[in-house]
Structures are given as C-alpha cells and as structure tokens.
PDB file of C-alpha atoms in Angstrom:
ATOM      1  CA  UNK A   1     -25.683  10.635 100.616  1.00  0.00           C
ATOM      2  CA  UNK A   2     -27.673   8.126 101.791  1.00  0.00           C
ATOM      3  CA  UNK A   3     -30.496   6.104 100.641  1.00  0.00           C
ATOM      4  CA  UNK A   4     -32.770   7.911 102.454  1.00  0.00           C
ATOM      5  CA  UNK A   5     -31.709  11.199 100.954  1.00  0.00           C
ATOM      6  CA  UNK A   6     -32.209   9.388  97.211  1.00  0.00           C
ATOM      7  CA  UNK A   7     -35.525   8.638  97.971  1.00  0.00           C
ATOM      8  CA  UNK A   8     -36.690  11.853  99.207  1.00  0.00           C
ATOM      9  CA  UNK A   9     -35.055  13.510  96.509  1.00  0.00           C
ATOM     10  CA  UNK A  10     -36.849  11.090  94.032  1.00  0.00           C
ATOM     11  CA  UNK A  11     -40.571  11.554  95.411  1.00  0.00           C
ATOM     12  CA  UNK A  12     -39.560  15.397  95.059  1.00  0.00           C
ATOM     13  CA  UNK A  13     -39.050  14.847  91.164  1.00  0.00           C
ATOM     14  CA  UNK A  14     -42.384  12.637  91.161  1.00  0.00           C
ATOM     15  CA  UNK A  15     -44.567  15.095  92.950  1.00  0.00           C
ATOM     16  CA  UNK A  16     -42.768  17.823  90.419  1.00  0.00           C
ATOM     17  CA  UNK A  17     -43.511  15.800  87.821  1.00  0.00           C
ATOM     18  CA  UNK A  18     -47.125  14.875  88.671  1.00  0.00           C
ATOM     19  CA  UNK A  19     -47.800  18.682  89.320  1.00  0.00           C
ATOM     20  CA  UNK A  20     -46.664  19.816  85.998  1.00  0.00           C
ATOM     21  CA  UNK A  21     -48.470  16.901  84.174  1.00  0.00           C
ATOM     22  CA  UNK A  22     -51.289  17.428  86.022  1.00  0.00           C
ATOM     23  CA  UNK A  23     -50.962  21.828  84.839  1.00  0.00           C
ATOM     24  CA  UNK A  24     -50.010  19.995  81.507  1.00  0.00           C
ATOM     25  CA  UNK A  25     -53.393  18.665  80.979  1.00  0.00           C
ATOM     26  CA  UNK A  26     -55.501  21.161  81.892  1.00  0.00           C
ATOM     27  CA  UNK A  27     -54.146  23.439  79.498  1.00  0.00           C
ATOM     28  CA  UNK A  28     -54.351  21.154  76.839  1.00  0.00           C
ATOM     29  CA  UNK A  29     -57.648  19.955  77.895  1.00  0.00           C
ATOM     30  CA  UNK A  30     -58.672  24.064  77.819  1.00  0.00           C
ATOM     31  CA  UNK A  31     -57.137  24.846  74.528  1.00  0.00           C
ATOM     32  CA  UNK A  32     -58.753  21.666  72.375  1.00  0.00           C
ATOM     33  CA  UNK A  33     -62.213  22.743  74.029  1.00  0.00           C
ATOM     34  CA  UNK A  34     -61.454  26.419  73.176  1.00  0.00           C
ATOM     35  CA  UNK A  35     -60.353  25.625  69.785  1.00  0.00           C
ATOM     36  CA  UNK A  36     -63.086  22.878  69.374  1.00  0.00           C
ATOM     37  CA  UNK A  37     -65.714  25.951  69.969  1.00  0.00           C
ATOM     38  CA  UNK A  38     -63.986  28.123  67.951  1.00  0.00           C
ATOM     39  CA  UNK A  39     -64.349  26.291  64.913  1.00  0.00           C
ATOM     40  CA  UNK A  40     -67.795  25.491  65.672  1.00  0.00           C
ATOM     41  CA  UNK A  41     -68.566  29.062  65.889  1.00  0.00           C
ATOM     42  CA  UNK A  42     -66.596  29.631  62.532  1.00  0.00           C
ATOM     43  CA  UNK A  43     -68.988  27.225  60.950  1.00  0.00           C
ATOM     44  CA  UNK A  44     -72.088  28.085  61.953  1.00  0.00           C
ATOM     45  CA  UNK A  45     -71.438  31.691  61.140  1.00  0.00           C
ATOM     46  CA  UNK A  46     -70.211  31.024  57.578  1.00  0.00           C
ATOM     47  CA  UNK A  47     -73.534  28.693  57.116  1.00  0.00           C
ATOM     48  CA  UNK A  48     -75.476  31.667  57.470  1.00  0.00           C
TER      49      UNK A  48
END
C-alpha cells in the first residue's frame, strides 16, 4: 500500500465524515426548531 493509496483512503473517511456531519446538523438543527415550536404552541394554547 502506498502512500498514495493512504491518502485517498483518508479524504474518503473525511468526505464521509463531512457528509454525515453535515446530515448530522440538519437534523438537529430541524428537531430543536420543531421542538422549539412545539412548546411554543403548548404555551400559548394553555394561556388561553
């Protein structure tokens, strides 16, 4: 194996990385903001 073949092999696992961060944070962004509304809602509704 040659260093070459490392290197690919360890921008694969970056970009793999990145990608799932990346899906990582969106979904986490989406729930807070979900869940953020949510509770709004549940606290408007039991003002009233």
């Amino acid at each position: 194996m040659s260093d070459k073949d490392l290197l690919n092999k360890f921008r694969y696992i970056l970009n793999f990385y990145s990608r799932i961060t990346f899906v990582y944070n969106l979904v986490y962004n989406f729930l807070i903001v979900f869940l953020f509304q949510s509770n709004l809602e549940i606290e408007t509704l039991s003002k009233n």
